[in-house]
C-alpha atoms as a PDB file:
ATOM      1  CA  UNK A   1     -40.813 -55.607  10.590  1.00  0.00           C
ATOM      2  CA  UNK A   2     -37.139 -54.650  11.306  1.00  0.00           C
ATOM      3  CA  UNK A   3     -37.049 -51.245  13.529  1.00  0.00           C
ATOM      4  CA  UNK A   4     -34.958 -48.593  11.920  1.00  0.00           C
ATOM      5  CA  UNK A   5     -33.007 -45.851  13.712  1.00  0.00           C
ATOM      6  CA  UNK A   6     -35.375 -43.386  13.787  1.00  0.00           C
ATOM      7  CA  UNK A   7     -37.401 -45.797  16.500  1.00  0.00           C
ATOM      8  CA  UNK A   8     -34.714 -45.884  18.832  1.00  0.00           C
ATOM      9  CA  UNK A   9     -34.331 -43.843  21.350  1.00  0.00           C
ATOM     10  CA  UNK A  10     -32.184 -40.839  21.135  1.00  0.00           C
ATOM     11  CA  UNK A  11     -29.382 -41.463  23.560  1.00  0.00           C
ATOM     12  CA  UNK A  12     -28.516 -39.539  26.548  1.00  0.00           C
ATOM     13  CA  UNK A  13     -26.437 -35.932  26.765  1.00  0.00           C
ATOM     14  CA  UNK A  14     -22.890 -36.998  28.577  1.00  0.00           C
ATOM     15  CA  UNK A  15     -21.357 -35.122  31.296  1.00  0.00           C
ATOM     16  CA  UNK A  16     -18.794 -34.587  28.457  1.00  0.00           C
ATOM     17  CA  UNK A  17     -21.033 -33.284  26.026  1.00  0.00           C
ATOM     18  CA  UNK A  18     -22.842 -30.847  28.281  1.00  0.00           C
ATOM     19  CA  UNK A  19     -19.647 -29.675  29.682  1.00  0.00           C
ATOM     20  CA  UNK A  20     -18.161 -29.388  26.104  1.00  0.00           C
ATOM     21  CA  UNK A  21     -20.998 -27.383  25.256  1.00  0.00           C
ATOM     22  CA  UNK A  22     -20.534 -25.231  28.429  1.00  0.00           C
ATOM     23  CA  UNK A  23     -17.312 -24.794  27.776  1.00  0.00           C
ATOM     24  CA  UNK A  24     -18.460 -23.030  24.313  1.00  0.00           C
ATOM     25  CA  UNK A  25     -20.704 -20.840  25.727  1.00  0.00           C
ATOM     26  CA  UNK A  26     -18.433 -19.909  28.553  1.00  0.00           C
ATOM     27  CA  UNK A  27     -15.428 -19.551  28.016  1.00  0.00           C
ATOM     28  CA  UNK A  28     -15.018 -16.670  25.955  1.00  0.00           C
ATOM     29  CA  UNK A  29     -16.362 -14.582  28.741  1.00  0.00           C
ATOM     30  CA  UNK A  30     -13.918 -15.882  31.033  1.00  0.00           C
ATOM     31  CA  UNK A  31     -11.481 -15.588  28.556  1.00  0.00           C
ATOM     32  CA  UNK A  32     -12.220 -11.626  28.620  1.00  0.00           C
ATOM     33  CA  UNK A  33     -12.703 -11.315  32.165  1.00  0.00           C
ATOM     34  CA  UNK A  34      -9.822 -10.608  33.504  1.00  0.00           C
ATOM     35  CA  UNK A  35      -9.557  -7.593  31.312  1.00  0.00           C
ATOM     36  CA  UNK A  36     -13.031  -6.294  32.713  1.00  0.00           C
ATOM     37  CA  UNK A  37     -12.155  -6.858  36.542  1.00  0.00           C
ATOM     38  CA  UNK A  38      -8.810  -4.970  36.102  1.00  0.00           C
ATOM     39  CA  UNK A  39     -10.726  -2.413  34.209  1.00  0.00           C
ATOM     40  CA  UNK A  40     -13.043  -2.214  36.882  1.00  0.00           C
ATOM     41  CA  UNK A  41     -10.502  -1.804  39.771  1.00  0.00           C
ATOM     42  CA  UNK A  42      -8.283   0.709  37.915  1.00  0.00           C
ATOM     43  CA  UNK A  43     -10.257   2.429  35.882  1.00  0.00           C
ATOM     44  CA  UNK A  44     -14.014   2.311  36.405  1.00  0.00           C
ATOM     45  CA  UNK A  45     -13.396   3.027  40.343  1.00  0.00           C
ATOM     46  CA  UNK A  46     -11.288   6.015  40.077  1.00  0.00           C
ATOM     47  CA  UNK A  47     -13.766   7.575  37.751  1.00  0.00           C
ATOM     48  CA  UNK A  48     -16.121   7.026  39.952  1.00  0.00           C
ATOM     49  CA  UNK A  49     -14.354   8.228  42.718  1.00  0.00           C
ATOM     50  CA  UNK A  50     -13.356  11.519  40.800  1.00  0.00           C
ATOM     51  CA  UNK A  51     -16.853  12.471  40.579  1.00  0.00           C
ATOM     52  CA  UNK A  52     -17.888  11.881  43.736  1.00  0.00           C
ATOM     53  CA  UNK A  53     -14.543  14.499  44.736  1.00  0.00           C
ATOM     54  CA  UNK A  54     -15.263  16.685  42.686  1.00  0.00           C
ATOM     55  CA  UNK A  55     -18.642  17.306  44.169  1.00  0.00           C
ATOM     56  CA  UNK A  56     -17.007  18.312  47.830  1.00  0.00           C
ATOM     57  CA  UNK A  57     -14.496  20.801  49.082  1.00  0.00           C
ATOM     58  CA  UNK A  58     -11.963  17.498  50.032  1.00  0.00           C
ATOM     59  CA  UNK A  59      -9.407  17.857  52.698  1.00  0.00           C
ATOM     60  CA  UNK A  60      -6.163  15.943  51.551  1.00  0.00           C
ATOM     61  CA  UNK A  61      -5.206  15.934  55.380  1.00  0.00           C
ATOM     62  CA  UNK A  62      -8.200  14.347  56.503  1.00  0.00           C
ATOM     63  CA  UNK A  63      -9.238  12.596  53.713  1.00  0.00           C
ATOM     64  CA  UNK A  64     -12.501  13.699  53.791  1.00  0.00           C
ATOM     65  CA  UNK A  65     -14.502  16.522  52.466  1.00  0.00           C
ATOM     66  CA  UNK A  66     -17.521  18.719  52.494  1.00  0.00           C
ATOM     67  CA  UNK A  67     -20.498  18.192  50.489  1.00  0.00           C
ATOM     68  CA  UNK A  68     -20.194  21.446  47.882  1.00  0.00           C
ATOM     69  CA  UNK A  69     -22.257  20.251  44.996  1.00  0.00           C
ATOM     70  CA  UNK A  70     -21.085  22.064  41.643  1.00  0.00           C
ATOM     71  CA  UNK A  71     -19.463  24.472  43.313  1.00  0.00           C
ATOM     72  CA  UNK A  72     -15.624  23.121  41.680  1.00  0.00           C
ATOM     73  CA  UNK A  73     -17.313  22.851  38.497  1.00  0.00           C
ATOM     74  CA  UNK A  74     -18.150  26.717  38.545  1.00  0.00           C
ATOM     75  CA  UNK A  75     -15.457  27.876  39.882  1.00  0.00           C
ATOM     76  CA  UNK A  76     -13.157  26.043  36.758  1.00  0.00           C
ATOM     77  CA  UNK A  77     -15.815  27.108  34.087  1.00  0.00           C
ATOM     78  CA  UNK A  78     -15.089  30.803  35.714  1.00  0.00           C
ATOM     79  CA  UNK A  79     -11.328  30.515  35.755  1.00  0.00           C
ATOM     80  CA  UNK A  80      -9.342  32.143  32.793  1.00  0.00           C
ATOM     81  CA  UNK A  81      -6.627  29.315  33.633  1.00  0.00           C
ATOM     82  CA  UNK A  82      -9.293  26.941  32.154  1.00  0.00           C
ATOM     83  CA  UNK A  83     -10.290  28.391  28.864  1.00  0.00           C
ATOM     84  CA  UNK A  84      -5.791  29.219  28.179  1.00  0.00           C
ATOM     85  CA  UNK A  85      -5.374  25.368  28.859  1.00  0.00           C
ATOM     86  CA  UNK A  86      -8.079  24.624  26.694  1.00  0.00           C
ATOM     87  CA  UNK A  87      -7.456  26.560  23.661  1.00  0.00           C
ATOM     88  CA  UNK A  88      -3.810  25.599  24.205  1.00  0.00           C
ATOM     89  CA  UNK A  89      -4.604  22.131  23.947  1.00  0.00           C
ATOM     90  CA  UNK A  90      -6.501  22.580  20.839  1.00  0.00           C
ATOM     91  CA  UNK A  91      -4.060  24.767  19.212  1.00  0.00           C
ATOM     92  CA  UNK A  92      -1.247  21.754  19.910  1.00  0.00           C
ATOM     93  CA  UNK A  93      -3.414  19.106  19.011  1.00  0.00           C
ATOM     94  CA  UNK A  94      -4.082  20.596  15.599  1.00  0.00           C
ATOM     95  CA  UNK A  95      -0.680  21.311  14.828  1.00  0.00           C
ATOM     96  CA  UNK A  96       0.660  17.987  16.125  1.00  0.00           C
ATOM     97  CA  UNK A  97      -2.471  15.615  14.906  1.00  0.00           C
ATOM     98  CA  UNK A  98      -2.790  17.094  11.512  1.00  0.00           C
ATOM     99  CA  UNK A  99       1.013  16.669   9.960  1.00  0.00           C
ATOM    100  CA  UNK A 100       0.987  13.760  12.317  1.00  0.00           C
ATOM    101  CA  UNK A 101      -1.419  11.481  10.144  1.00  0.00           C
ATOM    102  CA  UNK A 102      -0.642  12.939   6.694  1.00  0.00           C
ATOM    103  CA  UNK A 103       3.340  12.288   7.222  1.00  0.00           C
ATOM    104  CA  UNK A 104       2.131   9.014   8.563  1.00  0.00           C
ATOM    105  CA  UNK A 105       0.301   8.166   5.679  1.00  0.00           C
ATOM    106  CA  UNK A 106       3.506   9.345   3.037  1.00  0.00           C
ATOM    107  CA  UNK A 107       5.717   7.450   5.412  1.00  0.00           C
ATOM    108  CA  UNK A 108       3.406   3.958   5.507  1.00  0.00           C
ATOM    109  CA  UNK A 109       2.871   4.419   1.436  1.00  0.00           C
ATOM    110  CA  UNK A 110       6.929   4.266   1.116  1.00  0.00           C
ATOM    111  CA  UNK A 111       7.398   1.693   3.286  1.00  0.00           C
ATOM    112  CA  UNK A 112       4.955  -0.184   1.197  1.00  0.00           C
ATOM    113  CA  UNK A 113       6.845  -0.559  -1.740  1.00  0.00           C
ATOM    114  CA  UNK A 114       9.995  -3.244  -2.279  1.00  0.00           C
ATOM    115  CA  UNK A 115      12.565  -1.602  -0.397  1.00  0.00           C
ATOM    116  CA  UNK A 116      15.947  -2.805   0.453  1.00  0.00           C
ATOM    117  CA  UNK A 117      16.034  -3.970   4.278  1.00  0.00           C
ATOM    118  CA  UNK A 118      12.411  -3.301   4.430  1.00  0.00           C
ATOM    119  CA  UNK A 119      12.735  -4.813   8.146  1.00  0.00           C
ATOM    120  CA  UNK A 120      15.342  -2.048   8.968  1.00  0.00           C
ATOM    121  CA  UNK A 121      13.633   1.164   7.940  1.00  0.00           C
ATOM    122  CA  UNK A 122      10.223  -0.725   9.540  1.00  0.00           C
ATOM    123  CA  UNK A 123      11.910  -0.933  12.762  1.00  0.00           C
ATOM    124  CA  UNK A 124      13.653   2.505  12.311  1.00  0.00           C
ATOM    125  CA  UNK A 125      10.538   4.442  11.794  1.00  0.00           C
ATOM    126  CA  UNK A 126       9.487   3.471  15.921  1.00  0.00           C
ATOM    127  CA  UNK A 127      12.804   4.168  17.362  1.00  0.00           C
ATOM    128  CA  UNK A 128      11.144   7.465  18.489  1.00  0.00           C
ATOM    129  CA  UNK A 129       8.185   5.752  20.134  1.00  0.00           C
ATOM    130  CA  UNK A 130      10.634   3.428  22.527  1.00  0.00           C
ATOM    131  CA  UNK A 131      12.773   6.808  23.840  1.00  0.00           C
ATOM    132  CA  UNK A 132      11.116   8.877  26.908  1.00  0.00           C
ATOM    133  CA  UNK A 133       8.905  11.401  26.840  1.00  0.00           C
ATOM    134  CA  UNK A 134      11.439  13.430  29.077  1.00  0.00           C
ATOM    135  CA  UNK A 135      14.317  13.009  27.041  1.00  0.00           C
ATOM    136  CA  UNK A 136      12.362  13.773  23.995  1.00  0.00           C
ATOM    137  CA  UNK A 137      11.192  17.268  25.728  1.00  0.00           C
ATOM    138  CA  UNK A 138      14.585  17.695  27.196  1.00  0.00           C
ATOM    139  CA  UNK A 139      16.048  17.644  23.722  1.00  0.00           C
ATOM    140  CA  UNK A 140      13.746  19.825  21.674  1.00  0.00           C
ATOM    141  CA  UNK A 141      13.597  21.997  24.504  1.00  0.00           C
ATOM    142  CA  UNK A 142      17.477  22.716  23.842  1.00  0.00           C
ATOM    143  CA  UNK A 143      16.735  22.475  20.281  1.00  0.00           C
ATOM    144  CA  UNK A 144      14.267  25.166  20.448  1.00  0.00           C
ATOM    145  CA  UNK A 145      15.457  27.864  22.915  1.00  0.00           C
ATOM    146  CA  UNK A 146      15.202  30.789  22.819  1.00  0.00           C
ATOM    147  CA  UNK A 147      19.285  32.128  22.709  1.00  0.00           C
ATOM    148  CA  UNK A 148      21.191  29.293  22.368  1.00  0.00           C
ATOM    149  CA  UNK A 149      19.628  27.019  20.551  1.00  0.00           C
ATOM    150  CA  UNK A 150      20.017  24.706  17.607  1.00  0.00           C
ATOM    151  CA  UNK A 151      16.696  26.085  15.570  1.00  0.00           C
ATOM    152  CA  UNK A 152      17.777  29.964  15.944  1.00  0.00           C
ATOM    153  CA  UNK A 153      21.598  29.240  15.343  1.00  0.00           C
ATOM    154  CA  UNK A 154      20.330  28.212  12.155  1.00  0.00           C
ATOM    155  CA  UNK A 155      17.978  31.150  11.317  1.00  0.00           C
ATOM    156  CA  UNK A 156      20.942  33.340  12.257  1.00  0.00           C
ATOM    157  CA  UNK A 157      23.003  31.700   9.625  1.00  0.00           C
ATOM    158  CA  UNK A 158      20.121  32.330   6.990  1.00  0.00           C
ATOM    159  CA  UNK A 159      19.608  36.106   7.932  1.00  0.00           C
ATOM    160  CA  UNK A 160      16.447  35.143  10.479  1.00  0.00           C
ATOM    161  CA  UNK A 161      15.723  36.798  13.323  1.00  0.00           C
ATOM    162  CA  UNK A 162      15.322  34.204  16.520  1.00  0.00           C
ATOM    163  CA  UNK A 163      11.887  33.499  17.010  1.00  0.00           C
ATOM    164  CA  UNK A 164      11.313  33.248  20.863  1.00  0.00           C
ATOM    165  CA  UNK A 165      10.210  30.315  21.259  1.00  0.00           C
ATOM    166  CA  UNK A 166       8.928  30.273  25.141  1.00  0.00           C
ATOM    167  CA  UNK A 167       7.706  33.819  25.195  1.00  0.00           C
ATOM    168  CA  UNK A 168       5.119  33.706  22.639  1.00  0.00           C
ATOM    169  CA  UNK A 169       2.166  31.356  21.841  1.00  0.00           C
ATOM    170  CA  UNK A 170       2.020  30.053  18.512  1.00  0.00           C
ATOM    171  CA  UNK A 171       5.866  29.296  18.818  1.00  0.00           C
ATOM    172  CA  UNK A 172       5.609  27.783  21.756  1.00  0.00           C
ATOM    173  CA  UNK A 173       2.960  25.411  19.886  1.00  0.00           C
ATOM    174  CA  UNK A 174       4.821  24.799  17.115  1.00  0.00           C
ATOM    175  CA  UNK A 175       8.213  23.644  19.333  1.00  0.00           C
ATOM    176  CA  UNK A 176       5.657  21.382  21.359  1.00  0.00           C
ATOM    177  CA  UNK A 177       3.548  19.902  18.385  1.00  0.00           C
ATOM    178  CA  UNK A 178       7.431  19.302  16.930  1.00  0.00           C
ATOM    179  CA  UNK A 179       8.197  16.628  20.272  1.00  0.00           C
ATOM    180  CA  UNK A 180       4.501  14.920  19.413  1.00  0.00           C
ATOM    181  CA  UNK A 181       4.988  14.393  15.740  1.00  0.00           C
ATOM    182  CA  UNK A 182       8.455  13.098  16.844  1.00  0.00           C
ATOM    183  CA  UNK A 183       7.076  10.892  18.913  1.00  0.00           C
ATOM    184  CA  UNK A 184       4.227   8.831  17.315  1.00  0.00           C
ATOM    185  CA  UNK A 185       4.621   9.623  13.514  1.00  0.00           C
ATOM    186  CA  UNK A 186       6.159   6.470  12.921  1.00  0.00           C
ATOM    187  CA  UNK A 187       4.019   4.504  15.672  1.00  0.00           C
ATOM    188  CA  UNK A 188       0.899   5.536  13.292  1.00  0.00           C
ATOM    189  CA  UNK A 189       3.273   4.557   9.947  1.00  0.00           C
ATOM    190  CA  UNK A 190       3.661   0.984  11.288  1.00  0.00           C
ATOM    191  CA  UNK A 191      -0.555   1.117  11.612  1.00  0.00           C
ATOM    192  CA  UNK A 192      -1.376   2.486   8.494  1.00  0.00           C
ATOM    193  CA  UNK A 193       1.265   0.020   6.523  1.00  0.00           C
ATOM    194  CA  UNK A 194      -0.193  -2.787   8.467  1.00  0.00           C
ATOM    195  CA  UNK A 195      -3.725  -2.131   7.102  1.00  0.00           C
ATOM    196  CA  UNK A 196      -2.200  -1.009   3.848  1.00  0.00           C
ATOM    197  CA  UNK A 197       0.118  -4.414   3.448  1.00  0.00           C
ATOM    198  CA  UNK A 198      -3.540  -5.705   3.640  1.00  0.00           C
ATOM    199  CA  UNK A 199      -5.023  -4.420   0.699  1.00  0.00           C
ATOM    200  CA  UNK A 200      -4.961  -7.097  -2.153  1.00  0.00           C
ATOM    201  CA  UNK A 201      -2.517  -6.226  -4.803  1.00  0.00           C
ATOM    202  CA  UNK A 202      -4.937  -7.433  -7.930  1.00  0.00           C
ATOM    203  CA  UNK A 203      -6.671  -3.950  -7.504  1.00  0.00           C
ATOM    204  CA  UNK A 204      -3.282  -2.273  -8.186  1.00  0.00           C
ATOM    205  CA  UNK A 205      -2.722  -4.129 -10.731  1.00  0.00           C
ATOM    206  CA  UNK A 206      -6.110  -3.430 -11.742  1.00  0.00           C
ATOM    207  CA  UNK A 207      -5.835   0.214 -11.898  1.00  0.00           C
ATOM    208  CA  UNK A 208      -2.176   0.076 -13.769  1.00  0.00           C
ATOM    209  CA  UNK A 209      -3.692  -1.820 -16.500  1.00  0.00           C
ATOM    210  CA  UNK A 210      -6.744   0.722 -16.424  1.00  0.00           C
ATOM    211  CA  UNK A 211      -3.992   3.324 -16.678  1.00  0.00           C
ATOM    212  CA  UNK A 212      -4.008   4.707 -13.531  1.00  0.00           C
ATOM    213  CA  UNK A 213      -0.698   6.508 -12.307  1.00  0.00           C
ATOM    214  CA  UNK A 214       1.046   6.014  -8.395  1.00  0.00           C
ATOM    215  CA  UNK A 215      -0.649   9.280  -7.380  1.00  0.00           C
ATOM    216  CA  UNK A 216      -4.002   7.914  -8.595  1.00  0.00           C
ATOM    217  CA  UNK A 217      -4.220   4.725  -7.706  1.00  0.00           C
ATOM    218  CA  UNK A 218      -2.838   6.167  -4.153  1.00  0.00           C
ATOM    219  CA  UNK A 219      -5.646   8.094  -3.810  1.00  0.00           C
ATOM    220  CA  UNK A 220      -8.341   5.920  -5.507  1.00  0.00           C
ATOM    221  CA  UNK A 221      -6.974   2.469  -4.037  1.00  0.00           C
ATOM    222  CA  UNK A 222      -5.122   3.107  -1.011  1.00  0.00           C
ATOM    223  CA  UNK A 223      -6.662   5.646   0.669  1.00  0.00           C
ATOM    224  CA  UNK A 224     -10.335   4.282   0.410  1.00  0.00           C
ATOM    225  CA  UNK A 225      -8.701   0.925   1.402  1.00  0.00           C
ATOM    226  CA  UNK A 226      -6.810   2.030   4.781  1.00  0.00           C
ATOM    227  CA  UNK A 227      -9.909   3.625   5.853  1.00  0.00           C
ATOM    228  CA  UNK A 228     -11.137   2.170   8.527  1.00  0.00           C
ATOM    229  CA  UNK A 229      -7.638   2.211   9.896  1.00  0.00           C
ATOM    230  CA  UNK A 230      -7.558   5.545   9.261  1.00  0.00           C
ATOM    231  CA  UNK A 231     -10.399   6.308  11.144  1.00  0.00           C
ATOM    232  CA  UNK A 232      -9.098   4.285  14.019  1.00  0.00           C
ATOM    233  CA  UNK A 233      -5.600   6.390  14.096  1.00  0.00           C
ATOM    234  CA  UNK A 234      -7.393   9.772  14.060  1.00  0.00           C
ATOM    235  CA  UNK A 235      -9.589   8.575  16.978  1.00  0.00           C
ATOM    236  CA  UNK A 236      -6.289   7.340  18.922  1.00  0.00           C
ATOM    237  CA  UNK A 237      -4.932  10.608  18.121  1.00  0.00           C
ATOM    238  CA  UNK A 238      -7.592  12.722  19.270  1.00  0.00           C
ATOM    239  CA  UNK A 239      -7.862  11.264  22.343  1.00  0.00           C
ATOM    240  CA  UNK A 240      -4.072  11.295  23.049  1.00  0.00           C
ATOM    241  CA  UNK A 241      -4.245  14.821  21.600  1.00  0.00           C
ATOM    242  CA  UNK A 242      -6.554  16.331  24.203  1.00  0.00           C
ATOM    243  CA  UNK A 243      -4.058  14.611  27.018  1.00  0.00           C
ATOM    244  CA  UNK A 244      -0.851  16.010  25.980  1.00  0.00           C
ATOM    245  CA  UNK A 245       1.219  16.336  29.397  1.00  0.00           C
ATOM    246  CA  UNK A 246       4.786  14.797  29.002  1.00  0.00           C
ATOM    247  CA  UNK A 247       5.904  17.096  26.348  1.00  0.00           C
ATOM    248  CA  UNK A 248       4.440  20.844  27.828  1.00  0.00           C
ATOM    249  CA  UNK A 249       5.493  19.878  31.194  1.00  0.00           C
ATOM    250  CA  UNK A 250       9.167  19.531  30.013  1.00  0.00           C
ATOM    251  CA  UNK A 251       9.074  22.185  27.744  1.00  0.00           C
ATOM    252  CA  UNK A 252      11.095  24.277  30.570  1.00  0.00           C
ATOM    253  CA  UNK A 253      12.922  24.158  33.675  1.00  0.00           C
ATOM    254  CA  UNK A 254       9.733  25.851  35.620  1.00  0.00           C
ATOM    255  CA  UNK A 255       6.988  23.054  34.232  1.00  0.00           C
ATOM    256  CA  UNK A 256       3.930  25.580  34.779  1.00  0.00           C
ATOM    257  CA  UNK A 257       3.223  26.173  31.231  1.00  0.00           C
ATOM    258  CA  UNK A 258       4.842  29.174  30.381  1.00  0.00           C
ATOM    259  CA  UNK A 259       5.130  32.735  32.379  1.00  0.00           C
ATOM    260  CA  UNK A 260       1.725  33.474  31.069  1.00  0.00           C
ATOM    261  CA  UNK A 261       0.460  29.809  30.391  1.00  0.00           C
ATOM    262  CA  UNK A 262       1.475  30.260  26.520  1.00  0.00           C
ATOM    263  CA  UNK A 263       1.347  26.319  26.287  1.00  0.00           C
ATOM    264  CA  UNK A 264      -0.542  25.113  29.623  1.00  0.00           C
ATOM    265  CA  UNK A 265      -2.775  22.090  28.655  1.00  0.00           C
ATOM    266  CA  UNK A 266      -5.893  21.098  30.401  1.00  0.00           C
ATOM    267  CA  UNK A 267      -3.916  18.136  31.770  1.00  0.00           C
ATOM    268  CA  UNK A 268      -1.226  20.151  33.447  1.00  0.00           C
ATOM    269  CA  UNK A 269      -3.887  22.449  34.702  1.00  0.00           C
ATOM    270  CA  UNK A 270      -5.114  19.470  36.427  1.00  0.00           C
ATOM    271  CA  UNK A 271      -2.022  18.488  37.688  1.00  0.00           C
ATOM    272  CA  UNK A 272      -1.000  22.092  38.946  1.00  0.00           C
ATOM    273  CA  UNK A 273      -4.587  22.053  40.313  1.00  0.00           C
ATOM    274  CA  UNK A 274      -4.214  18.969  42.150  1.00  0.00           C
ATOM    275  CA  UNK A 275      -0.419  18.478  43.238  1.00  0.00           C
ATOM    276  CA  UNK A 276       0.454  21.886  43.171  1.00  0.00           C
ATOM    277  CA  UNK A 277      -2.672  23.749  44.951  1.00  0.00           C
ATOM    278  CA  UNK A 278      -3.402  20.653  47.034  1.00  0.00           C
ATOM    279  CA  UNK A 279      -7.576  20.964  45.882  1.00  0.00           C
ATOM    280  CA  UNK A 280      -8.424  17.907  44.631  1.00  0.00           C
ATOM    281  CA  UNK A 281     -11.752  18.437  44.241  1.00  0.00           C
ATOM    282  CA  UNK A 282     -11.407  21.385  41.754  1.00  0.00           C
ATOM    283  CA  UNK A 283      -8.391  18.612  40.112  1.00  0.00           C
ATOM    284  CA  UNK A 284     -10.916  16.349  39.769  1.00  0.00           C
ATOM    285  CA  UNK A 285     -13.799  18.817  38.062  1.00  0.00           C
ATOM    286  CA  UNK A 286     -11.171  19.227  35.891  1.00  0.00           C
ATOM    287  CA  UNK A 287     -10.858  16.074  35.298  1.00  0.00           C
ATOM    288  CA  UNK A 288     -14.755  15.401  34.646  1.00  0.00           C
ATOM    289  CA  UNK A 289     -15.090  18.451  32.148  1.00  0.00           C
ATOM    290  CA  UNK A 290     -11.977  17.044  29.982  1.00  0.00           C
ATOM    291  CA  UNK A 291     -13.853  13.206  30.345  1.00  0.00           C
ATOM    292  CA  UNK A 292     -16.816  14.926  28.657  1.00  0.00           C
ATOM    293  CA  UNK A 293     -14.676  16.926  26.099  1.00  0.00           C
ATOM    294  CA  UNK A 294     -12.916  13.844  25.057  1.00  0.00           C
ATOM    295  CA  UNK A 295     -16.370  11.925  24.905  1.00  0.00           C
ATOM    296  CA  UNK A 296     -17.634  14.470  22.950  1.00  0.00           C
ATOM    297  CA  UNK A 297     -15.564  14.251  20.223  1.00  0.00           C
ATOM    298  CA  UNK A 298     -15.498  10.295  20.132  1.00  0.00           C
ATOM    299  CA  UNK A 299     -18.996  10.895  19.624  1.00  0.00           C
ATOM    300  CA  UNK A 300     -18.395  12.982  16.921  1.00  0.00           C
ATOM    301  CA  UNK A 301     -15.754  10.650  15.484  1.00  0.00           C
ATOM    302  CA  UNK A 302     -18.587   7.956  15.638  1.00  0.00           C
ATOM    303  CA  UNK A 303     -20.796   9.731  13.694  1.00  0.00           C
ATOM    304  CA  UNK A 304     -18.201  10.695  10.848  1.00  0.00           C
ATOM    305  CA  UNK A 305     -17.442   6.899  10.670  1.00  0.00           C
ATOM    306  CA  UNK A 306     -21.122   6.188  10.766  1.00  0.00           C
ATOM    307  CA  UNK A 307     -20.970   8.486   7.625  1.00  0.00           C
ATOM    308  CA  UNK A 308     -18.519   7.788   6.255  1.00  0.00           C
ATOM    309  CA  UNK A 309     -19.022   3.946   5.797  1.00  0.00           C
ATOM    310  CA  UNK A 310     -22.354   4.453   4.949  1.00  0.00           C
ATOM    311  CA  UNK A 311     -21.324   6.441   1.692  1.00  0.00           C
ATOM    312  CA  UNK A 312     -18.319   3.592   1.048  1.00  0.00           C
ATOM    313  CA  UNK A 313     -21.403   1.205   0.736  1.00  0.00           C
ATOM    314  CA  UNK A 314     -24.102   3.113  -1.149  1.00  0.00           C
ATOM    315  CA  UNK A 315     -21.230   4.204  -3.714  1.00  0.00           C
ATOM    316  CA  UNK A 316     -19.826   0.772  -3.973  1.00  0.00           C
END
């Protein structure tokens, strides 16, 4: 009786198999690796190092310090220099954030449609983005001053009083949210057209033959279409939000956030903490309690995309 193949022996595993299969398994970690160990060195370590800091009375001298517990931590959480910087940096982050994403979004749906050197207005919508964060605040901060400048000349002309833009709080916002939205409106466009460039065009033409108008099938197409995207700007945002430095730092000649810290941040707090004050352990409590702020709200973020996804599938 003739033997068939299935009473031969399987044949051995080569070197060249195994390793082929090896190289499956392992290579995508090592492929992601290096990303991890510079993540480690730059950014796990110093946050690691911050808290230990900010848990001693450290001598920048000596490089050392004194064992103090949460003594930095209460003193911040007692210090009305705190609680300014931190309902400044909500009140710009609202402003700024806010018309941010919905200009954005109006920008993104425009650039969406056949336009004439489509490349050019693309590429002219992040010119912004590429210029400095000082120049930026150097030029709004001429733009917006408080006798000479551009904004109030044009009041004048209108019958408008100046508004005084560094001696009063919600102006002082305003001016700063102004050099944000500058800044990263079109950076966010380019996002949002990239996810909406994705969304396939048989559902507009869906909706057009349904009868559907540009406003609705914007808002009934589009919208739930980018969201994800959406989701993923607004989380970006938030967390660049509660950061803000660049822009309040150069809103003046002094840099301290105003004569009574109309627009000090949390960040420049930090700074003017750390650099200014030479306590780096009280810098770096500061730094901690805006870690936890920030990871609060991602949190919170999570769970509103949790929700949010969840009712995209149960009503689909």
């Amino acid at each position: 009786m003739a033997s068939t193949d299935l009473d031969r022996p399987a044949a051995g595993v080569t070197w060249r198999q195994r390793l082929s299969k090896w190289d499956v398994k392992a290579s995508p970690y090592l492929y992601i690796a290096p990303f991890f160990v510079v993540f480690t060195i730059f950014g796990l370590f110093p946050i690691v190092y911050t808290a230990v800091i900010s848990l001693m009375d450290w001598d920048t001298i000596r490089n050392s310090g004194e064992f103090i517990g949460l003594a930095n931590f209460d003193f911040v959480l007692n210090d009305r220099k705190f609680w300014v910087s931190l309902r400044n940096t909500f009140s710009i982050f609202l402003l700024s954030s806010i018309p941010q994403l919905i200009i954005a979004t109006f920008i993104a749906a425009m650039l969406d449609h056949h336009l004439k050197a489509r490349t050019f207005w693309r590429m002219s919508v992040l010119v912004p983005y590429v210029v400095m964060p000082v120049a930026v605040a150097l030029i709004f901060s001429q733009l917006f001053a408080d006798e000479y400048g551009l904004i109030n000349h044009w009041l004048g002309l209108v019958g408008i009083d100046a508004i005084p833009w560094h001696k009063e709080v919600i102006p002082s916002h305003i001016a700063i949210a102004s050099m944000v939205n500058f800044r990263w409106i079109g950076y966010n466009a380019l996002i949002l057209l990239a996810a909406m460039q994705a969304i396939p065009r048989e559902l507009y033409e869906a909706a057009a033959i349904d009868g559907a108008g540009k406003a609705r099938r914007f808002f009934s197409v589009t919208l739930p279409q980018i969201r994800p995207t959406a989701i993923f700007v607004i989380i970006t945002s938030t967390i660049g939000g509660l950061q803000i430095f660049d822009e309040p730092r150069m809103f003046d000649s002094a840099g301290n956030g105003g004569a009574d810290q109309q627009w000090l941040t949390i960040t420049m707090y930090m700074y003017n903490t750390g650099w200014g004050e030479l306590n780096f352990g009280r810098a770096s409590a500061i730094a901690w309690l805006l870690f936890l702020i920030i990871v609060v709200f991602g949190l919170i973020n999570f769970w509103l995309t949790r929700r949010l996804i969840s009712s995209e599938k149960s009503g689909s």
